[in-house]
Structure formats: structure tokens, C-alpha cells
Coordinates of C-alpha atoms in Angstrom, one line a residue:
M1 CA 0.0 0.0 0.0
S2 CA 1.5 3.3 -1.0
H3 CA 1.2 6.2 1.4
T4 CA 1.1 9.9 0.8
S5 CA 4.4 11.5 0.1
N6 CA 5.5 14.9 1.4
A7 CA 4.9 16.4 -2.0
A8 CA 1.3 15.2 -1.9
D9 CA 0.5 16.8 1.5
N10 CA -0.3 20.1 -0.3
L11 CA -2.2 18.7 -3.3
Q12 CA -5.7 20.1 -3.6
I13 CA -7.9 17.8 -5.7
S14 CA -11.4 18.5 -6.9
Y15 CA -13.7 16.8 -9.4
T16 CA -16.6 18.2 -11.4
L17 CA -19.1 15.6 -12.8
S18 CA -21.4 16.6 -15.6
F19 CA -23.8 14.8 -17.8
P20 CA -24.1 16.6 -21.2
E21 CA -24.7 13.3 -23.0
A22 CA -26.7 11.4 -20.4
Q23 CA -28.8 9.9 -23.2
A24 CA -25.6 8.3 -24.6
H25 CA -24.6 7.0 -21.1
Y26 CA -21.6 9.3 -20.4
V27 CA -20.4 11.2 -17.4
E28 CA -17.8 13.8 -18.0
V29 CA -15.1 14.3 -15.4
E30 CA -12.9 17.3 -14.8
M31 CA -10.1 16.7 -12.2
D32 CA -8.4 19.8 -10.9
I33 CA -5.1 19.3 -9.2
S34 CA -3.2 22.2 -7.6
G35 CA -0.2 22.5 -5.3
I36 CA 2.0 20.4 -7.7
H37 CA 5.7 20.4 -7.0
Q38 CA 6.8 17.2 -8.7
P39 CA 7.8 16.8 -12.4
F40 CA 5.0 14.3 -13.2
I41 CA 1.9 12.8 -11.7
D42 CA 0.7 9.3 -12.5
L43 CA -3.1 9.1 -12.4
K44 CA -4.6 5.7 -11.8
M45 CA -8.0 4.0 -12.1
P46 CA -8.8 1.1 -9.7
V47 CA -9.2 -2.2 -11.5
W48 CA -11.8 -3.5 -9.0
T49 CA -14.2 -2.2 -6.3
P50 CA -14.1 -3.3 -2.7
G51 CA -16.8 -5.9 -1.9
S52 CA -16.8 -7.4 -5.4
Y53 CA -13.8 -9.7 -5.8
L54 CA -13.1 -9.5 -9.5
V55 CA -10.7 -7.4 -11.6
R56 CA -13.2 -5.5 -13.7
E57 CA -10.7 -3.2 -15.6
Y58 CA -12.7 0.0 -15.1
A59 CA -10.2 1.9 -17.2
K60 CA -11.8 0.2 -20.3
N61 CA -14.7 2.7 -20.0
V62 CA -12.4 5.8 -20.0
E63 CA -11.9 7.8 -23.2
S64 CA -10.6 11.2 -24.4
L65 CA -8.3 11.9 -21.5
T66 CA -6.5 15.2 -21.9
A67 CA -4.5 17.4 -19.4
W68 CA -4.3 21.2 -19.4
N69 CA -2.4 24.1 -17.8
G70 CA -5.0 26.8 -18.3
S71 CA -5.7 26.7 -22.0
T72 CA -2.4 25.0 -22.8
P73 CA -2.4 21.3 -23.3
V74 CA 0.3 19.3 -21.4
S75 CA 1.5 15.7 -21.9
A76 CA -0.9 13.0 -20.7
R77 CA -0.1 9.5 -22.1
K78 CA -1.1 6.1 -21.0
I79 CA 1.7 4.0 -19.6
N80 CA -0.2 0.8 -18.7
K81 CA -3.8 -0.4 -18.7
N82 CA -5.0 1.8 -15.8
T83 CA -2.3 4.6 -15.5
W84 CA -1.9 7.9 -17.3
H85 CA 1.5 9.8 -17.0
V86 CA 0.8 13.5 -16.7
M87 CA 3.7 16.0 -17.2
P88 CA 2.7 19.4 -15.8
A89 CA 5.7 21.1 -17.6
G90 CA 6.5 23.1 -14.4
A91 CA 2.9 24.2 -13.8
S92 CA 1.7 24.0 -10.2
S93 CA -1.8 23.1 -11.3
V94 CA -3.4 21.0 -14.1
K95 CA -6.9 20.2 -15.2
V96 CA -7.5 16.6 -16.4
K97 CA -10.6 16.0 -18.5
Y98 CA -12.0 12.6 -19.5
R99 CA -15.3 10.8 -20.2
V100 CA -16.5 7.5 -18.7
Y101 CA -19.0 5.3 -20.5
C102 CA -21.6 4.1 -18.0
F103 CA -24.0 1.4 -19.3
E104 CA -23.7 -1.7 -17.2
I105 CA -26.6 -2.3 -14.8
S106 CA -25.3 -3.8 -11.6
V107 CA -24.7 -2.6 -8.0
R108 CA -21.0 -2.3 -8.7
T109 CA -20.8 -0.5 -12.0
S110 CA -21.8 3.0 -13.1
F111 CA -25.0 3.5 -15.1
V112 CA -26.1 6.8 -16.7
N113 CA -29.2 7.6 -18.8
V114 CA -31.7 10.4 -18.9
A115 CA -33.6 9.0 -15.9
H116 CA -30.7 9.0 -13.4
G117 CA -26.9 8.7 -12.9
F118 CA -25.4 6.1 -10.7
I119 CA -21.7 6.7 -10.1
S120 CA -19.7 3.8 -8.8
S121 CA -16.7 5.7 -7.5
A122 CA -13.9 3.2 -8.1
G123 CA -14.8 3.2 -11.9
T124 CA -15.1 7.0 -12.1
F125 CA -12.4 8.8 -10.2
L126 CA -8.7 8.7 -11.0
Y127 CA -6.3 9.1 -8.1
P128 CA -2.7 10.2 -8.1
A129 CA -0.4 7.2 -7.6
G130 CA 0.9 6.9 -4.0
M131 CA -1.5 9.5 -2.7
L132 CA -4.5 7.5 -1.5
T133 CA -4.7 9.5 1.7
N134 CA -5.4 12.7 -0.2
S135 CA -8.8 14.3 0.3
S136 CA -10.9 15.6 -2.5
T137 CA -14.0 17.6 -3.3
I138 CA -16.7 16.5 -5.8
H139 CA -19.0 19.0 -7.5
I140 CA -21.9 17.6 -9.4
K141 CA -23.7 19.3 -12.3
P142 CA -26.9 17.4 -12.7
Y143 CA -28.6 16.6 -16.0
K144 CA -31.6 18.7 -16.7
G145 CA -34.5 17.8 -14.3
W146 CA -32.4 16.0 -11.8
D147 CA -32.7 17.5 -8.4
K148 CA -31.2 15.2 -5.8
V149 CA -27.9 13.6 -4.8
S150 CA -27.8 10.6 -2.5
T151 CA -24.4 9.5 -1.1
S152 CA -22.8 8.9 2.3
L153 CA -20.1 11.5 1.5
D154 CA -20.6 14.7 3.6
M155 CA -21.9 17.8 1.9
V156 CA -19.7 20.9 1.7
G157 CA -21.6 23.6 3.5
S158 CA -25.3 23.5 2.5
D159 CA -24.8 22.6 -1.1
P160 CA -26.1 19.0 -1.8
F161 CA -24.3 19.0 -5.1
T162 CA -20.9 19.4 -3.6
V163 CA -19.5 16.7 -1.4
H164 CA -16.1 15.9 0.3
A165 CA -14.1 12.7 0.6
P166 CA -11.4 12.6 3.3
N167 CA -9.4 10.1 1.4
Y168 CA -9.6 7.8 -1.6
D169 CA -10.5 4.6 0.4
I170 CA -13.6 6.4 1.6
L171 CA -14.3 7.9 -1.9
Y172 CA -14.1 4.5 -3.5
D173 CA -16.4 3.1 -0.8
S174 CA -19.1 5.8 -1.4
P175 CA -21.2 5.5 -4.5
I176 CA -23.2 8.5 -5.6
E177 CA -26.8 8.5 -7.0
V178 CA -28.0 11.6 -8.9
G179 CA -31.6 12.0 -10.2
N180 CA -35.1 12.3 -9.0
Q181 CA -35.1 9.4 -6.4
D182 CA -37.7 9.3 -3.7
V183 CA -35.8 10.1 -0.6
F184 CA -37.1 9.4 2.9
G185 CA -35.5 8.6 6.2
F186 CA -35.7 7.4 9.8
D187 CA -33.6 7.4 13.0
A188 CA -32.4 4.1 14.4
A189 CA -29.7 3.1 16.9
G190 CA -28.7 6.7 17.2
V191 CA -28.0 7.0 13.4
K192 CA -29.7 9.0 10.7
Y193 CA -30.8 6.7 7.9
E194 CA -31.7 7.8 4.4
V195 CA -33.4 5.6 1.8
A196 CA -33.1 6.6 -1.8
M197 CA -35.7 4.8 -3.9
C198 CA -34.8 5.0 -7.6
L199 CA -36.9 4.3 -10.7
G200 CA -40.3 3.8 -9.0
G201 CA -41.8 0.8 -7.2
N202 CA -44.9 -0.3 -5.4
Y203 CA -43.3 -0.1 -1.9
D204 CA -45.1 1.1 1.2
K205 CA -42.9 3.9 2.5
E206 CA -44.2 3.8 6.1
R207 CA -43.9 0.0 6.4
L208 CA -40.4 0.1 5.0
K209 CA -39.3 2.8 7.5
K210 CA -40.8 0.8 10.4
D211 CA -39.2 -2.5 9.4
L212 CA -35.8 -1.1 8.3
K213 CA -35.6 0.6 11.7
K214 CA -36.3 -2.6 13.5
L215 CA -33.8 -4.4 11.2
V216 CA -31.1 -1.8 12.0
E217 CA -31.7 -2.0 15.7
K218 CA -31.7 -5.8 15.7
E219 CA -28.4 -6.0 13.9
T220 CA -26.9 -3.3 16.2
E221 CA -27.8 -5.4 19.2
I222 CA -25.4 -8.1 18.0
F223 CA -22.4 -5.8 17.9
G224 CA -23.3 -3.5 20.7
E225 CA -22.9 -0.2 18.7
N226 CA -23.6 1.3 15.4
P227 CA -20.5 3.1 14.3
N228 CA -22.1 5.5 11.7
K229 CA -23.5 9.0 12.1
R230 CA -25.4 8.6 8.8
Y231 CA -26.1 5.7 6.5
V232 CA -27.7 5.6 3.1
F233 CA -29.6 2.8 1.3
I234 CA -29.5 3.4 -2.5
V235 CA -32.2 1.2 -4.1
H236 CA -32.4 0.6 -7.8
N237 CA -35.8 -0.7 -8.7
Y238 CA -35.9 -2.5 -12.1
A239 CA -38.4 -4.7 -13.9
K240 CA -36.4 -7.6 -12.5
G241 CA -33.5 -6.7 -10.2
G242 CA -31.4 -8.2 -7.5
G243 CA -28.0 -8.1 -5.8
G244 CA -26.4 -5.7 -3.4
L245 CA -23.0 -4.2 -2.6
E246 CA -21.9 -3.1 0.8
H247 CA -20.0 0.1 1.6
L248 CA -18.6 1.7 4.7
S249 CA -21.7 3.9 5.4
S250 CA -24.1 3.0 2.6
T251 CA -25.2 0.2 0.4
V252 CA -26.6 -0.2 -3.1
L253 CA -29.4 -2.7 -3.6
G254 CA -31.0 -4.0 -6.8
A255 CA -34.7 -4.8 -6.4
T256 CA -37.7 -5.8 -8.4
R257 CA -39.9 -2.7 -8.9
D258 CA -43.3 -4.4 -8.4
A259 CA -42.4 -7.2 -5.9
Y260 CA -42.9 -5.2 -2.7
A261 CA -46.6 -5.9 -2.6
T262 CA -46.2 -9.7 -2.1
E263 CA -45.0 -11.0 1.3
A264 CA -42.4 -13.2 -0.4
G265 CA -41.1 -10.3 -2.5
Y266 CA -41.1 -7.9 0.5
Q267 CA -39.2 -10.5 2.7
R268 CA -36.7 -11.0 -0.1
F269 CA -36.0 -7.3 -0.1
L270 CA -35.7 -7.0 3.6
G271 CA -33.3 -10.1 3.6
L272 CA -31.1 -8.3 1.0
A273 CA -31.2 -5.1 3.1
A274 CA -30.3 -7.2 6.2
H275 CA -27.4 -8.8 4.4
E276 CA -25.8 -5.6 3.0
H277 CA -26.4 -3.7 6.2
F278 CA -24.8 -6.4 8.3
H279 CA -21.7 -5.9 6.3
L280 CA -21.2 -2.4 7.8
W281 CA -19.7 -4.4 10.7
N282 CA -18.7 -7.7 9.2
V283 CA -16.3 -6.9 6.3
K284 CA -16.3 -3.1 6.5
R285 CA -14.9 -2.9 10.0
L286 CA -14.5 -6.5 11.3
R287 CA -12.5 -7.7 8.3
P288 CA -10.0 -10.3 7.1
I289 CA -6.5 -8.7 7.3
A290 CA -6.1 -8.8 3.5
L291 CA -9.2 -6.6 3.0
G292 CA -7.7 -3.2 3.7
P293 CA -5.9 -1.1 3.2
F294 CA -6.5 -2.0 -0.4
N295 CA -4.3 -2.4 -3.4
Y296 CA -6.5 -1.1 -6.2
D297 CA -4.1 -2.4 -8.9
E298 CA -4.6 -6.1 -8.4
E299 CA -6.3 -8.9 -6.5
N300 CA -6.4 -8.8 -2.7
Y301 CA -6.5 -12.4 -1.7
T302 CA -8.1 -13.8 1.5
T303 CA -9.2 -17.3 2.5
D304 CA -11.8 -15.8 4.8
L305 CA -14.7 -14.8 2.5
W306 CA -16.6 -17.8 4.0
I307 CA -16.6 -15.6 7.2
A308 CA -17.0 -12.2 5.5
E309 CA -19.8 -13.3 3.2
G310 CA -20.9 -16.7 4.5
F311 CA -21.5 -15.5 8.1
T312 CA -23.4 -12.5 6.7
N313 CA -25.5 -14.8 4.6
Y314 CA -26.3 -16.7 7.7
F315 CA -27.2 -13.7 9.9
D316 CA -29.3 -11.9 7.3
N317 CA -32.2 -14.5 7.4
L318 CA -31.6 -15.1 11.1
V319 CA -32.2 -11.4 11.8
I320 CA -35.4 -11.4 9.6
H321 CA -36.5 -14.4 11.8
R322 CA -35.7 -12.5 15.0
L323 CA -37.9 -9.6 13.7
G324 CA -40.8 -12.0 13.6
L325 CA -41.1 -11.7 9.8
Y326 CA -40.0 -15.4 9.2
S327 CA -41.8 -18.1 11.2
T328 CA -39.4 -20.8 12.5
E329 CA -40.7 -23.1 9.7
N330 CA -40.0 -20.4 7.1
Y331 CA -36.5 -19.8 8.5
L332 CA -35.6 -23.4 8.6
A333 CA -36.8 -23.8 5.0
T334 CA -34.6 -20.9 4.0
L335 CA -31.6 -22.5 5.7
C336 CA -32.4 -25.7 4.0
G337 CA -32.2 -23.9 0.7
D338 CA -28.5 -23.4 1.3
I339 CA -28.1 -27.0 2.4
N340 CA -29.8 -28.4 -0.7
L341 CA -27.8 -26.0 -3.0
I342 CA -24.5 -27.3 -1.5
E343 CA -25.4 -31.0 -1.4
N344 CA -26.7 -30.9 -5.0
S345 CA -23.4 -29.3 -6.3
P346 CA -20.8 -31.9 -7.2
G347 CA -18.2 -29.1 -6.7
N348 CA -18.9 -29.4 -3.0
K349 CA -16.7 -32.6 -3.1
I350 CA -14.0 -30.9 -5.1
Q351 CA -13.3 -27.4 -3.7
P352 CA -12.7 -26.8 0.0
L353 CA -14.3 -23.8 1.6
Y354 CA -11.1 -21.8 2.2
E355 CA -10.1 -22.3 -1.5
A356 CA -13.5 -21.1 -2.7
S357 CA -12.7 -17.9 -0.9
Y358 CA -9.2 -17.6 -2.2
D359 CA -10.3 -18.3 -5.8
A360 CA -13.3 -15.9 -5.8
W361 CA -11.2 -13.6 -8.1
I362 CA -11.1 -16.1 -10.9
K363 CA -14.0 -18.5 -10.2
Y364 CA -17.0 -17.1 -8.3
Y365 CA -17.5 -14.0 -10.4
R366 CA -16.7 -15.8 -13.7
P367 CA -19.0 -18.8 -13.6
T368 CA -18.9 -21.3 -16.5
E369 CA -21.0 -24.2 -17.6
N370 CA -18.7 -26.4 -15.4
S371 CA -18.8 -24.3 -12.2
A372 CA -21.2 -26.5 -10.4
N373 CA -18.8 -29.4 -10.9
M374 CA -15.7 -27.8 -9.7
S375 CA -16.6 -25.1 -7.1
V376 CA -18.8 -24.4 -4.1
S377 CA -20.3 -21.1 -3.0
Y378 CA -18.6 -19.5 0.0
Y379 CA -21.9 -17.7 0.6
S380 CA -24.0 -20.9 0.9
K381 CA -21.4 -23.2 2.5
G382 CA -20.1 -20.4 4.7
S383 CA -23.6 -19.9 5.9
V384 CA -23.9 -23.6 6.8
A385 CA -20.5 -23.4 8.5
A386 CA -21.8 -20.5 10.5
M387 CA -24.9 -22.5 11.5
M388 CA -22.8 -25.4 12.6
L389 CA -20.5 -23.1 14.7
D390 CA -23.4 -21.3 16.2
L391 CA -25.0 -24.6 17.3
E392 CA -21.6 -25.9 18.5
I393 CA -21.0 -22.8 20.7
I394 CA -24.5 -22.8 22.1
Q395 CA -24.2 -26.5 22.9
D396 CA -20.7 -26.4 24.4
S397 CA -21.4 -23.3 26.5
K398 CA -24.7 -24.7 27.8
C399 CA -26.6 -21.9 26.2
K400 CA -24.5 -19.2 27.7
Y401 CA -23.0 -18.0 24.4
S402 CA -23.8 -18.0 20.7
L403 CA -22.1 -16.9 17.4
D404 CA -23.5 -13.4 18.3
D405 CA -21.0 -13.2 21.1
V406 CA -18.1 -14.1 18.8
M407 CA -19.0 -11.4 16.3
K408 CA -19.3 -8.7 19.1
Y409 CA -16.0 -9.8 20.7
M410 CA -14.1 -9.9 17.3
Y411 CA -15.5 -6.5 16.3
T412 CA -14.5 -4.9 19.6
E413 CA -11.1 -6.6 19.8
Y414 CA -9.9 -6.1 16.2
Y415 CA -11.8 -3.1 14.8
K416 CA -11.9 -1.0 18.0
V417 CA -8.9 -2.1 20.1
K418 CA -6.3 -3.4 17.7
K419 CA -7.6 -1.3 14.7
R420 CA -6.7 -3.9 12.1
G421 CA -8.1 -6.9 10.4
Y422 CA -7.9 -10.5 11.7
T423 CA -5.9 -13.4 10.5
D424 CA -7.3 -16.9 9.9
D425 CA -6.0 -18.1 13.2
E426 CA -7.2 -15.1 15.1
F427 CA -10.8 -15.6 14.0
K428 CA -10.5 -19.3 14.8
Q429 CA -9.2 -18.4 18.3
G430 CA -12.3 -16.1 18.7
L431 CA -14.6 -19.0 17.9
E432 CA -12.7 -21.2 20.3
K433 CA -12.9 -18.7 23.1
F434 CA -16.7 -19.0 23.2
A435 CA -16.9 -22.7 22.2
G436 CA -14.5 -23.4 25.1
K437 CA -12.6 -25.9 23.1
N438 CA -10.1 -26.5 20.3
L439 CA -11.7 -26.3 16.8
D440 CA -8.8 -27.9 14.9
E441 CA -10.9 -30.9 13.9
F442 CA -13.8 -28.7 12.6
Y443 CA -11.4 -26.6 10.5
K444 CA -9.6 -29.8 9.2
K445 CA -12.9 -31.3 8.1
Y446 CA -15.1 -28.5 7.0
I447 CA -12.9 -25.5 6.1
Y448 CA -9.7 -27.1 4.7
G449 CA -11.2 -30.5 4.0
L450 CA -14.0 -32.0 2.0
D451 CA -15.7 -34.1 4.7
A452 CA -19.5 -34.5 4.4
V453 CA -21.3 -32.2 6.9
D454 CA -22.6 -34.1 9.9
Y455 CA -26.0 -32.5 9.9
K456 CA -27.3 -35.1 12.3
K457 CA -24.8 -34.0 14.9
Y458 CA -25.2 -30.3 14.6
L459 CA -29.0 -30.0 14.0
G460 CA -29.4 -32.7 16.7
Y461 CA -28.1 -30.2 19.3
A462 CA -31.3 -28.3 18.7
G463 CA -33.6 -31.4 18.5
L464 CA -33.8 -31.2 14.7
E465 CA -32.9 -33.5 11.8
L466 CA -32.8 -33.6 8.1
V467 CA -35.3 -35.5 6.1
D468 CA -34.7 -36.2 2.4
D469 CA -38.0 -36.3 0.5
R470 CA -36.2 -38.1 -2.3
A471 CA -34.8 -40.9 -0.1
G472 CA -35.7 -44.3 -1.3
L473 CA -36.5 -43.2 -4.8
N474 CA -34.7 -45.0 -7.6
E475 CA -35.4 -42.7 -10.5
P476 CA -33.3 -42.5 -13.6
S477 CA -31.7 -39.2 -14.7
L478 CA -29.6 -37.8 -17.5
G479 CA -27.8 -35.7 -15.0
I480 CA -28.2 -32.4 -16.9
T481 CA -29.9 -29.1 -16.7
L482 CA -31.4 -27.3 -19.7
V483 CA -31.1 -23.7 -20.8
A484 CA -34.0 -21.7 -19.3
N485 CA -36.5 -19.5 -21.2
I486 CA -35.9 -21.0 -24.6
N487 CA -38.2 -23.3 -26.5
K488 CA -35.5 -25.8 -27.5
P489 CA -34.1 -28.4 -25.1
V490 CA -30.5 -27.2 -25.1
V491 CA -28.1 -28.6 -22.4
A492 CA -26.9 -25.9 -20.0
T493 CA -25.0 -28.1 -17.4
V494 CA -23.7 -31.7 -17.4
L495 CA -23.4 -32.8 -13.8
R496 CA -20.2 -34.7 -12.8
D497 CA -20.5 -38.5 -12.9
G498 CA -24.1 -38.4 -14.2
A499 CA -25.3 -40.3 -17.3
A500 CA -24.6 -37.4 -19.6
W501 CA -21.1 -36.9 -18.1
V502 CA -20.2 -40.6 -18.5
D503 CA -21.6 -41.1 -22.0
G504 CA -20.7 -37.8 -23.6
L505 CA -23.7 -35.6 -23.9
N506 CA -22.3 -32.1 -24.0
V507 CA -23.3 -28.6 -22.9
N508 CA -24.9 -26.7 -25.9
D509 CA -26.2 -30.0 -27.4
E510 CA -29.8 -29.8 -28.5
I511 CA -31.8 -32.9 -27.6
N512 CA -34.2 -33.7 -30.5
A513 CA -35.5 -37.3 -29.7
I514 CA -35.2 -40.1 -27.3
D515 CA -35.6 -43.6 -28.7
G516 CA -37.1 -42.1 -31.8
Q517 CA -39.8 -40.1 -30.0
P518 CA -39.7 -36.2 -29.7
F519 CA -37.9 -35.3 -26.5
D520 CA -39.9 -33.7 -23.7
P521 CA -38.0 -33.0 -20.6
A522 CA -41.1 -33.4 -18.5
T523 CA -42.2 -36.8 -19.8
S524 CA -39.5 -38.5 -21.8
L525 CA -38.0 -40.5 -18.9
I526 CA -41.4 -41.7 -17.5
G527 CA -41.4 -45.5 -17.5
K528 CA -37.6 -45.7 -17.9
K529 CA -35.5 -47.4 -15.2
V530 CA -32.0 -47.0 -13.8
G531 CA -29.7 -49.0 -16.1
D532 CA -31.8 -48.6 -19.2
K533 CA -29.9 -47.8 -22.4
I534 CA -31.5 -45.1 -24.5
N535 CA -30.8 -43.6 -27.9
L536 CA -30.6 -39.8 -28.0
T537 CA -30.8 -37.9 -31.3
I538 CA -29.1 -34.6 -30.9
T539 CA -27.8 -31.6 -32.8
R540 CA -24.2 -30.5 -32.0
D541 CA -22.8 -27.5 -33.6
G542 CA -25.4 -27.7 -36.4
L543 CA -24.7 -31.4 -37.1
P544 CA -27.0 -34.4 -36.3
M545 CA -25.6 -37.0 -34.0
N546 CA -26.8 -40.2 -32.2
L547 CA -25.7 -41.0 -28.7
R548 CA -26.3 -44.2 -26.6
I549 CA -26.6 -43.4 -23.0
T550 CA -27.1 -45.6 -19.9
L551 CA -29.5 -44.0 -17.5
L552 CA -28.1 -43.6 -14.0
K553 CA -29.8 -42.9 -10.6
N554 CA -30.9 -39.4 -9.8
T555 CA -28.7 -38.5 -6.9
Q556 CA -30.2 -35.1 -6.2
V557 CA -31.5 -34.6 -2.6
K558 CA -34.4 -32.6 -1.3
Y559 CA -34.0 -32.0 2.4
R560 CA -36.3 -30.6 5.0
I561 CA -35.5 -29.7 8.6
V562 CA -37.9 -31.3 11.0
S563 CA -38.1 -31.7 14.8
I564 CA -37.2 -35.1 16.3
A565 CA -40.0 -37.0 18.1
K566 CA -38.9 -36.5 21.7
P567 CA -36.3 -33.7 22.2
S568 CA -34.6 -33.6 25.5
A569 CA -34.7 -30.6 27.8
E570 CA -31.1 -29.8 26.7
Q571 CA -32.1 -29.9 23.0
I572 CA -35.2 -27.7 23.7
A573 CA -32.9 -25.1 25.5
V574 CA -30.4 -25.1 22.6
H575 CA -33.3 -24.6 20.1
G576 CA -34.7 -21.7 22.2
K577 CA -31.3 -20.0 22.4
W578 CA -30.6 -20.5 18.7
L579 CA -34.0 -19.4 17.3
K580 CA -34.9 -16.7 19.9
Q581 CA -37.2 -14.0 18.8

């Protein structure tokens, strides 16, 4: 991590954002730098954004970069993929102008059209190399008709269109929404909360305020304090939307515009809000040691995303349950969703959990047709690991402690006292402190190893067990999934060790007929048995082919979590501690 040099101490940096061609998806940036004493300045664009672990090459969207001393152009040439070498020619100030193309809808990328401008800071603002601690001011000239700015950056004076960033780490962790968003707020846990609803939606504002306030206070209880003064939810409502990205004092959520009116849709939105808001502690402050200070030029590797994301994935639904919005049955069904996802992914037996975290940069955000066979989600499996550890701690401490206590202790010890991230071993020691025992075996089996999860043991602590609704069935299967939302049966995934895998049916093959009859995925295997040999007529790369395939047993599971017949007093106590409301 580069630190500010003495020459940088006097740099004054300001940006002006304008949208003269919003209809063509551009933001224009003017960067004013003064107080220059050095012969050159290298200006850099981050290649990734914190919270989304993929090198996205944001510089690819930058065009027409020029540098000026007043009305005189000065040299500004690109020296690598994300760096421009600016020669001020002795001038103490320069103005750098460039345009950024913004047309990727996601919570982590900028998007501009005539309706609104969403500025993802890491992909918009250049910074002087080695000067990440420099402050800057951003002035926004809105497109015609836009009248609001929503960001966690502080206003300069009383001008909502001028904001200040104390350093680049905070700037890159503070997205900016400009437009006509519906802005409302509430106070919770001593913090002022703002909600910026963009692009419409059938939400009930008063209900949202009430439930988001409860959510904030319930999560704050876990950690013992809310470290913000102000926090902003930026919500992009699309015809069909999803996803979220956490920031230090804000979050960006993607939502479905007309889904708020159904209970399922409303609960999904609150679950997403609970997840991203939980990150203001877990990841943004309580963090793996590799995740900050950041190197914006390359990958920042950690084996602990199963804690950073998996634990957050666990607590989001648990918090919704604690609010009384999920019944115990609903909560357990949601938890079972993660269990089924893991157990039906062949990659669960291939990729250990720590490796899934480490390889997020090349695997998780770049899924392929073979991802299910070679990798496991650190979100889902991390969530199940959190459940196991929570139940282990409750059991071993005789209901005195839970995973809540670990999170509060680690937040206090590492963020507040030591003021740094934790190592793998330090988080393990935090878990052991409350479990009251060594967790080497747990880590060996479930974090570094590929052992099958002992659900009977962990759920049994709470008087629960898994039931597989498919147990005892001996149904044949091709071991494939098909491409959704098209009329033709085209293979999307071939599952490891299934019939298609063994006998050579491929992804992108179109299945035309089975034993001479037109193929119907819903009915074509009715009456067939495990071990039957079938003839498939397919089209591969435009050419007809015939394949002979031996049908194998469908190994997919469909678990439910149910109560055992006669739980003991101890099991009832663990259940009560775990699923308290």
C-alpha cells in the first residue's frame, strides 16, 4: 500500500461531474489538481471495487483523456492499462478531462441515462499514484431535471451538489446517486438513515421505514454499537432486479420494482437489506486482514470470504426471523435452501471452503457451464458453517454463548482495540474462546477439507434432523440441466458423474429425440429405469448425432429440517437459544 508522500501533502484535488450526454450514457469528469511540485503525476483508475472480488478493468470505459495548464495542453499519455502519466511542464496546477461510458446495470458498475446517474466511484475517479490518503471535493452538475444527490459523503456547507471525501479509500467506498429518487429517512440506533428509492416501485414507505428501523436495531444489538453517524440505502428498482454491494456507510441494492406488494417479495427485499447492512460491521470494520488497506491495482486475496460473506449470509435470514417476519418453519426452509444447494453441487466434493474464498477472483464471479462441478459457493457453504459453529457454541457453552458473542468480541477486539483486520488463526481463536474448546478438527474437516457435513450431529443439538424427500427413490436421470427460457431443449449443465457426463452428452447440445420419440424434458423419462440404455438424437454445432446413454440414478437430494420426536430438555434449550425472537 502506497502512502502519501510529502509532495502530496499540499495537493488540492477537486472533481466536477457533468452529464451533457446522459442519453448516450456518459459522465464527463474534470479533475483539478493544484499544489503540484513534482515533475510528473501518474493518475490511476482502480481495477476492482471493494466488496466485489473480480478485476473488472474499469479503465476500459475511460476515453478522451487530456490534461491542461489553463488553455495550454500538457502531456498525458497512458503507460499501462490503468495509469496515465501527466507532465505538468512546471505548472503548479493542471486540469485533467476525461469521459466515462456508463452502461452496465449492476450494483458495482456505473450506469447513466436520462432517468438517473449512478456513479460507482472506483470506476469513475482517477487518483494520483501513492496519494490514496489525499482528500478531494466533488462537485456535481446534474442533468436537466435531476434535483437530488444521495451519497454517504458529507456535503460541503449546505450545497447538496458538492461533497467531500477525506481520502480515496472512503471515496471508493461511497457511491453517488444523482436524479429524482424518492428520498425518505428514519432514525435508528442513534444514526440518521436515508433511503433513496430510484426508478419507482410499489413499496409502502411507512412500512419500510418501520421494518428497516427494526432491522437496523436488531443488527446493532449483535455488535453493541452502530459506528455510523449517517447511513444511506440506495435502491435501484428494475423490472427484475437483485443483488447488493456493501459500503462503509451505505449500500446499493438491486430490487424488483413491483415485488414489494407480495409478502415473499417484501421479505426477499428485507433479507437483502439485512445482508448488506450487516456488512457495515462484518467486512467493512471487522474484516480479514487482507481486505484493507486496499491495493487497487490487483487482486487482494483472502481465505476468509466464507466468514465475510458466508456468516453475513447466515445472519441476514436469522435477523429477519428475529424480527418475527419469518416463522421458525420459514426460517428453517430458507436455511435448507443453502443445504440443498450445497449438497446438490458436485463441486462441494471438489473445492474446500477456504479455497472457494481464495479463488473468488477467478472463479466465483466468472461462472462457467462447469462451475457446479468444480466449485462451491462460499456464501452458501459459509452460511452452513456459521450455523454449525453457532450450534456448537450454544451446545458447548450450555446456552451461555452463541455466534452473536463471537461477532461482538471480534468486532471490539480487532476493529476497535487493535484497529486492524484479523488473520485466519485469530478468527478461529475467537470462535474457540466461546466454544470453550479447540476447533482444529472442525477446520480440518469443513474449512480445509472435504468431509461430508454431519447434519445429524449439529442439528441434533437443537432437537432437529434432516429428512430427504427423495430418499428411497430409484429414479433415472440424464444428469443435466437445460437452458431456461428458450423453446428448444438445449443442455446448460452436465453434472459430474451423471449419465450425460459418462456417455458424452455435452453442454450446448440440442436434444431432439429419445428412442425415436420427440424429446420432452417433463415426460420422456417416464417409464424408464435406472440402467436402461437409451438412444438420443441430438444436434451438436449444427450437425446431427446419435448417442447411446445408460441412465443412472438421480442423486439429487431434497432436504427438509424437522423436529425429532422427543427432544430432551437440553435440546429444547439449545433450540430456544438459537432461534430466539
